[in-house]
Amino acid sequence: GQQVMQIPQYQHVQEGEDFTTYCNSSTTLSNIQWYKQRPGGHPVFLIQLVKSGEVKKQKRLTFQFGEAKKNSSLHITATQTTDVGTYFCAGSNNAGNMLTFGGGTRLMVKP
Amino acid sequence: GAGVSQSPSNKVTEKGKDVELRCDPISGHTALYWYRQSLGQGLEFLIYFQGNSAPDKSGLPSDRFSAERTGGSVSTLTIQRTQQEDSAVYLCASSLLPRGSNQPQHFGDGTRLSIL
C-alpha cells in the first residue's frame, strides 16, 4: 500500500535558525497536504499542493511539491518559538481514495 | 457548532471494559474520519464514513473496534474489551466533500483514552 515517510523525526533548533522537513511517498501523489499540531492540540490544515513543482509561501513557511509528485518539503525561515509543534504531510494517491499521513516531524525551538 | 466536537475529552477505564467515543462533525460535512495517535506518533487511520455509503473499515486494528454514523452526522467509535495497547488519543476529522476531492480535514480535539 501507499507509504508516506517524513524526515527527520525530531529537530531541535535555536530560535532564528531555519528548519526543513521532508516528505517522501512510495507512489506518485495526486496532491499533498500539510498540517501542524501544537503540543496538546489537534492537527490543523496549513496548505495543499497539487501541481508538479508547485511552490507556495505562507509568511516564513515555504512549501514545495516535487517534479515527480513523490516528495514534498516544508521550510521555515528564521524559526520562532510559536513554530513549535509537529508538522505532518499527508498525500493522496492518484485514485484519490486515501489520504495517508506521514509520521510527522516534531520541531522544538530553543529561545 | 463551529468545529468538530469530540467527547469525552479524557477517558480512563479498566482493562476489559467497553468504551464509546463520540464525534460531532462540522455541520454539512459529508465525510468523517477516525484516527488513532499514540504518544509522540503519527496518525493511524481507522475508519472513513461518506454519506450513506458503506464505511471503509480497512484501518480498524481488530474486531474489538467498531464504529457507526447515524443520520450522516454524529459518529461513535466503540472499543470492546479494552486492552492497554488501546491507550492513545482518538481523533475525529470531517471534510466538506468526499476524500479524493482534495478537501482539507478538520480535526476535533480528540479523546485521550487511558486503559489501566
Tab-separated table of C-alpha atoms in Angstrom:
chain	number	residue	atom	x	y	z
A	1	GLY	CA	0.000	0.000	0.000
A	2	GLN	CA	0.908	3.645	-0.159
A	3	GLN	CA	3.528	4.765	2.351
A	4	VAL	CA	4.450	8.314	3.272
A	5	MET	CA	7.640	8.885	5.199
A	6	GLN	CA	8.904	12.029	6.872
A	7	ILE	CA	12.371	13.001	7.999
A	8	PRO	CA	13.674	13.968	10.391
A	9	GLN	CA	11.505	12.590	13.178
A	10	TYR	CA	12.726	15.294	15.585
A	11	GLN	CA	14.548	18.573	15.144
A	12	HIS	CA	15.903	20.962	17.768
A	13	VAL	CA	16.827	24.416	16.519
A	14	GLN	CA	17.891	27.677	18.088
A	15	GLU	CA	15.377	30.455	17.631
A	16	GLY	CA	16.232	32.279	14.413
A	17	GLU	CA	17.637	29.225	12.654
A	18	ASP	CA	15.965	27.711	9.620
A	19	PHE	CA	14.153	24.372	9.621
A	20	THR	CA	13.176	21.909	6.892
A	21	THR	CA	11.113	18.732	6.972
A	22	TYR	CA	10.971	16.321	4.058
A	23	CYS	CA	8.146	14.062	2.958
A	24	ASN	CA	8.591	11.100	0.597
A	25	SER	CA	5.962	8.833	-0.898
A	26	SER	CA	6.351	5.316	-2.229
A	27	THR	CA	3.872	6.157	-5.003
A	28	THR	CA	3.031	9.169	-7.156
A	29	LEU	CA	0.665	11.516	-5.373
A	30	SER	CA	-2.246	13.477	-6.768
A	31	ASN	CA	-1.813	16.112	-4.094
A	32	ILE	CA	-0.151	16.695	-0.757
A	33	GLN	CA	-1.427	18.466	2.327
A	34	TRP	CA	0.496	19.832	5.305
A	35	TYR	CA	-0.804	20.047	8.860
A	36	LYS	CA	0.591	21.488	12.093
A	37	GLN	CA	-0.155	20.042	15.520
A	38	ARG	CA	0.776	22.171	18.517
A	39	PRO	CA	1.698	20.302	21.719
A	40	GLY	CA	-1.505	19.028	23.294
A	41	GLY	CA	-3.545	20.169	20.306
A	42	HIS	CA	-5.016	18.660	17.182
A	43	PRO	CA	-3.717	18.796	13.600
A	44	VAL	CA	-4.615	21.987	11.770
A	45	PHE	CA	-4.587	22.217	7.993
A	46	LEU	CA	-1.910	24.544	6.609
A	47	ILE	CA	-1.852	24.159	2.845
A	48	GLN	CA	-2.378	21.882	-0.141
A	49	LEU	CA	-0.137	21.428	-3.186
A	50	VAL	CA	-1.483	19.899	-6.374
A	51	LYS	CA	0.769	20.747	-9.315
A	52	SER	CA	4.122	19.208	-10.160
A	53	GLY	CA	6.925	21.514	-8.980
A	54	GLU	CA	4.495	23.805	-7.169
A	55	VAL	CA	5.865	26.228	-4.580
A	56	LYS	CA	3.660	28.100	-2.127
A	57	LYS	CA	4.575	30.513	0.628
A	58	GLN	CA	2.857	31.490	3.853
A	59	LYS	CA	4.904	34.221	5.531
A	60	ARG	CA	8.062	32.410	6.747
A	61	LEU	CA	6.852	28.987	5.549
A	62	THR	CA	7.704	27.692	2.057
A	63	PHE	CA	6.097	24.522	0.732
A	64	GLN	CA	7.342	22.626	-2.317
A	65	PHE	CA	5.941	19.710	-4.307
A	66	GLY	CA	8.473	17.696	-6.267
A	67	GLU	CA	8.510	17.479	-10.046
A	68	ALA	CA	7.708	13.775	-9.904
A	69	LYS	CA	4.957	14.395	-7.298
A	70	LYS	CA	6.528	11.854	-4.961
A	71	ASN	CA	8.104	14.214	-2.467
A	72	SER	CA	7.479	17.492	-0.729
A	73	SER	CA	9.178	19.783	1.729
A	74	LEU	CA	8.293	22.446	4.256
A	75	HIS	CA	10.911	25.067	5.032
A	76	ILE	CA	10.612	27.579	7.858
A	77	THR	CA	12.872	30.619	7.737
A	78	ALA	CA	14.089	32.171	10.991
A	79	THR	CA	12.133	29.958	13.370
A	80	GLN	CA	10.228	31.420	16.297
A	81	THR	CA	9.017	29.753	19.489
A	82	THR	CA	5.494	29.878	18.066
A	83	ASP	CA	6.606	27.430	15.365
A	84	VAL	CA	6.943	24.659	17.956
A	85	GLY	CA	4.846	21.604	17.124
A	86	THR	CA	4.662	18.548	14.918
A	87	TYR	CA	4.360	19.025	11.180
A	88	PHE	CA	2.604	16.299	9.216
A	89	CYS	CA	2.412	15.794	5.493
A	90	ALA	CA	-0.466	13.790	4.049
A	91	GLY	CA	-0.641	12.528	0.498
A	92	SER	CA	-3.461	11.286	-1.696
A	93	ASN	CA	-2.803	8.651	-4.323
A	94	ASN	CA	-3.888	9.105	-7.901
A	95	ALA	CA	-7.108	7.248	-7.250
A	96	GLY	CA	-7.771	9.870	-4.602
A	97	ASN	CA	-9.356	7.385	-2.314
A	98	MET	CA	-6.963	7.509	0.602
A	99	LEU	CA	-5.133	10.298	2.425
A	100	THR	CA	-2.050	8.809	4.077
A	101	PHE	CA	-0.298	10.762	6.819
A	102	GLY	CA	3.433	10.775	7.326
A	103	GLY	CA	4.842	10.116	10.782
A	104	GLY	CA	5.427	13.819	11.402
A	105	THR	CA	8.437	15.919	12.294
A	106	ARG	CA	8.493	17.330	15.783
A	107	LEU	CA	10.087	20.776	15.884
A	108	MET	CA	11.471	22.182	19.111
A	109	VAL	CA	12.757	25.756	19.218
A	110	LYS	CA	15.121	26.970	21.916
A	111	PRO	CA	14.668	30.658	22.766
B	1	GLY	CA	-21.109	24.068	16.087
B	2	ALA	CA	-18.125	25.883	14.652
B	3	GLY	CA	-15.767	22.920	14.721
B	4	VAL	CA	-15.549	19.179	15.188
B	5	SER	CA	-16.612	18.262	18.700
B	6	GLN	CA	-15.448	15.131	20.475
B	7	SER	CA	-16.455	13.687	23.823
B	8	PRO	CA	-15.323	12.800	26.327
B	9	SER	CA	-12.045	14.717	26.204
B	10	ASN	CA	-10.476	12.201	28.575
B	11	LYS	CA	-11.464	8.660	29.459
B	12	VAL	CA	-9.800	6.402	31.989
B	13	THR	CA	-11.084	2.858	32.262
B	14	GLU	CA	-10.060	-0.559	33.412
B	15	LYS	CA	-8.775	-3.221	31.073
B	16	GLY	CA	-11.600	-5.356	29.739
B	17	LYS	CA	-14.266	-2.650	29.862
B	18	ASP	CA	-16.036	-1.311	26.794
B	19	VAL	CA	-15.737	2.357	25.826
B	20	GLU	CA	-17.686	4.577	23.491
B	21	LEU	CA	-16.236	7.721	21.950
B	22	ARG	CA	-18.348	10.345	20.258
B	23	CYS	CA	-17.702	12.698	17.359
B	24	ASP	CA	-19.938	15.502	16.171
B	25	PRO	CA	-18.613	16.745	12.805
B	26	ILE	CA	-18.935	20.194	11.323
B	27	SER	CA	-22.480	20.721	10.126
B	28	GLY	CA	-22.840	19.878	6.450
B	29	HIS	CA	-19.626	17.887	6.212
B	30	THR	CA	-20.298	14.627	4.431
B	31	ALA	CA	-17.012	12.861	5.149
B	32	LEU	CA	-15.959	11.707	8.609
B	33	TYR	CA	-12.703	10.015	9.648
B	34	TRP	CA	-11.412	8.378	12.811
B	35	TYR	CA	-7.681	8.223	13.573
B	36	ARG	CA	-5.620	6.928	16.447
B	37	GLN	CA	-2.485	8.696	17.661
B	38	SER	CA	-0.200	7.045	20.172
B	39	LEU	CA	2.078	9.254	22.263
B	40	GLY	CA	4.577	11.040	20.039
B	41	GLN	CA	3.498	9.090	16.981
B	42	GLY	CA	1.757	9.825	13.695
B	43	LEU	CA	-1.869	9.403	12.733
B	44	GLU	CA	-3.152	5.869	12.222
B	45	PHE	CA	-6.240	5.738	10.001
B	46	LEU	CA	-9.104	3.700	11.484
B	47	ILE	CA	-12.325	4.213	9.541
B	48	TYR	CA	-13.959	6.529	6.996
B	49	PHE	CA	-17.637	7.372	6.506
B	50	GLN	CA	-19.065	9.098	3.449
B	51	GLY	CA	-22.731	9.947	3.389
B	52	ASN	CA	-24.849	6.815	3.387
B	53	SER	CA	-22.224	4.661	1.700
B	54	ALA	CA	-20.716	1.613	3.372
B	55	PRO	CA	-17.785	2.764	5.519
B	56	ASP	CA	-14.154	1.990	4.756
B	57	LYS	CA	-13.157	-0.079	7.777
B	58	SER	CA	-9.769	-1.096	6.448
B	59	GLY	CA	-7.861	0.601	9.264
B	60	LEU	CA	-9.622	-0.965	12.230
B	61	PRO	CA	-6.946	-2.934	14.133
B	62	SER	CA	-9.173	-5.732	15.424
B	63	ASP	CA	-12.783	-6.882	15.644
B	64	ARG	CA	-12.970	-5.254	19.084
B	65	PHE	CA	-13.217	-1.925	17.252
B	66	SER	CA	-16.416	-0.793	15.563
B	67	ALA	CA	-17.962	2.497	14.560
B	68	GLU	CA	-21.225	3.811	13.304
B	69	ARG	CA	-22.526	7.066	11.979
B	70	THR	CA	-26.181	7.799	12.494
B	71	GLY	CA	-28.146	10.042	10.179
B	72	GLY	CA	-24.997	11.022	8.341
B	73	SER	CA	-23.873	13.184	11.245
B	74	VAL	CA	-22.758	12.060	14.706
B	75	SER	CA	-20.399	9.086	14.885
B	76	THR	CA	-19.485	6.781	17.730
B	77	LEU	CA	-16.370	4.637	17.940
B	78	THR	CA	-16.736	1.639	20.240
B	79	ILE	CA	-13.890	-0.401	21.643
B	80	GLN	CA	-14.898	-3.629	23.330
B	81	ARG	CA	-12.865	-5.472	25.963
B	82	THR	CA	-10.237	-2.723	26.044
B	83	GLN	CA	-6.562	-3.627	26.254
B	84	GLN	CA	-3.668	-1.500	27.487
B	85	GLU	CA	-2.360	-1.123	23.941
B	86	ASP	CA	-5.601	0.702	23.086
B	87	SER	CA	-4.375	3.668	25.146
B	88	ALA	CA	-3.993	6.594	22.741
B	89	VAL	CA	-5.624	9.790	21.567
B	90	TYR	CA	-8.538	9.094	19.239
B	91	LEU	CA	-9.029	11.895	16.733
B	92	CYS	CA	-12.062	12.531	14.595
B	93	ALA	CA	-11.951	14.672	11.462
B	94	SER	CA	-14.520	15.791	8.929
B	95	SER	CA	-14.393	17.336	5.482
B	96	LEU	CA	-16.981	19.012	3.326
B	97	LEU	CA	-16.648	16.666	0.358
B	98	PRO	CA	-15.602	13.041	-0.058
B	99	ARG	CA	-11.944	12.049	0.079
B	100	GLY	CA	-10.432	12.293	-3.339
B	101	SER	CA	-11.843	15.784	-3.774
B	102	ASN	CA	-8.726	17.389	-2.279
B	103	GLN	CA	-10.557	18.751	0.722
B	104	PRO	CA	-8.718	19.607	3.934
B	105	GLN	CA	-9.681	17.661	7.021
B	106	HIS	CA	-10.857	19.490	10.123
B	107	PHE	CA	-9.903	17.751	13.348
B	108	GLY	CA	-11.522	17.671	16.753
B	109	ASP	CA	-9.521	17.948	19.964
B	110	GLY	CA	-9.569	14.190	20.400
B	111	THR	CA	-10.367	11.813	23.230
B	112	ARG	CA	-7.404	10.765	25.352
B	113	LEU	CA	-8.082	7.146	26.304
B	114	SER	CA	-6.116	5.541	29.123
B	115	ILE	CA	-6.526	1.863	29.919
B	116	LEU	CA	-5.398	0.848	33.396
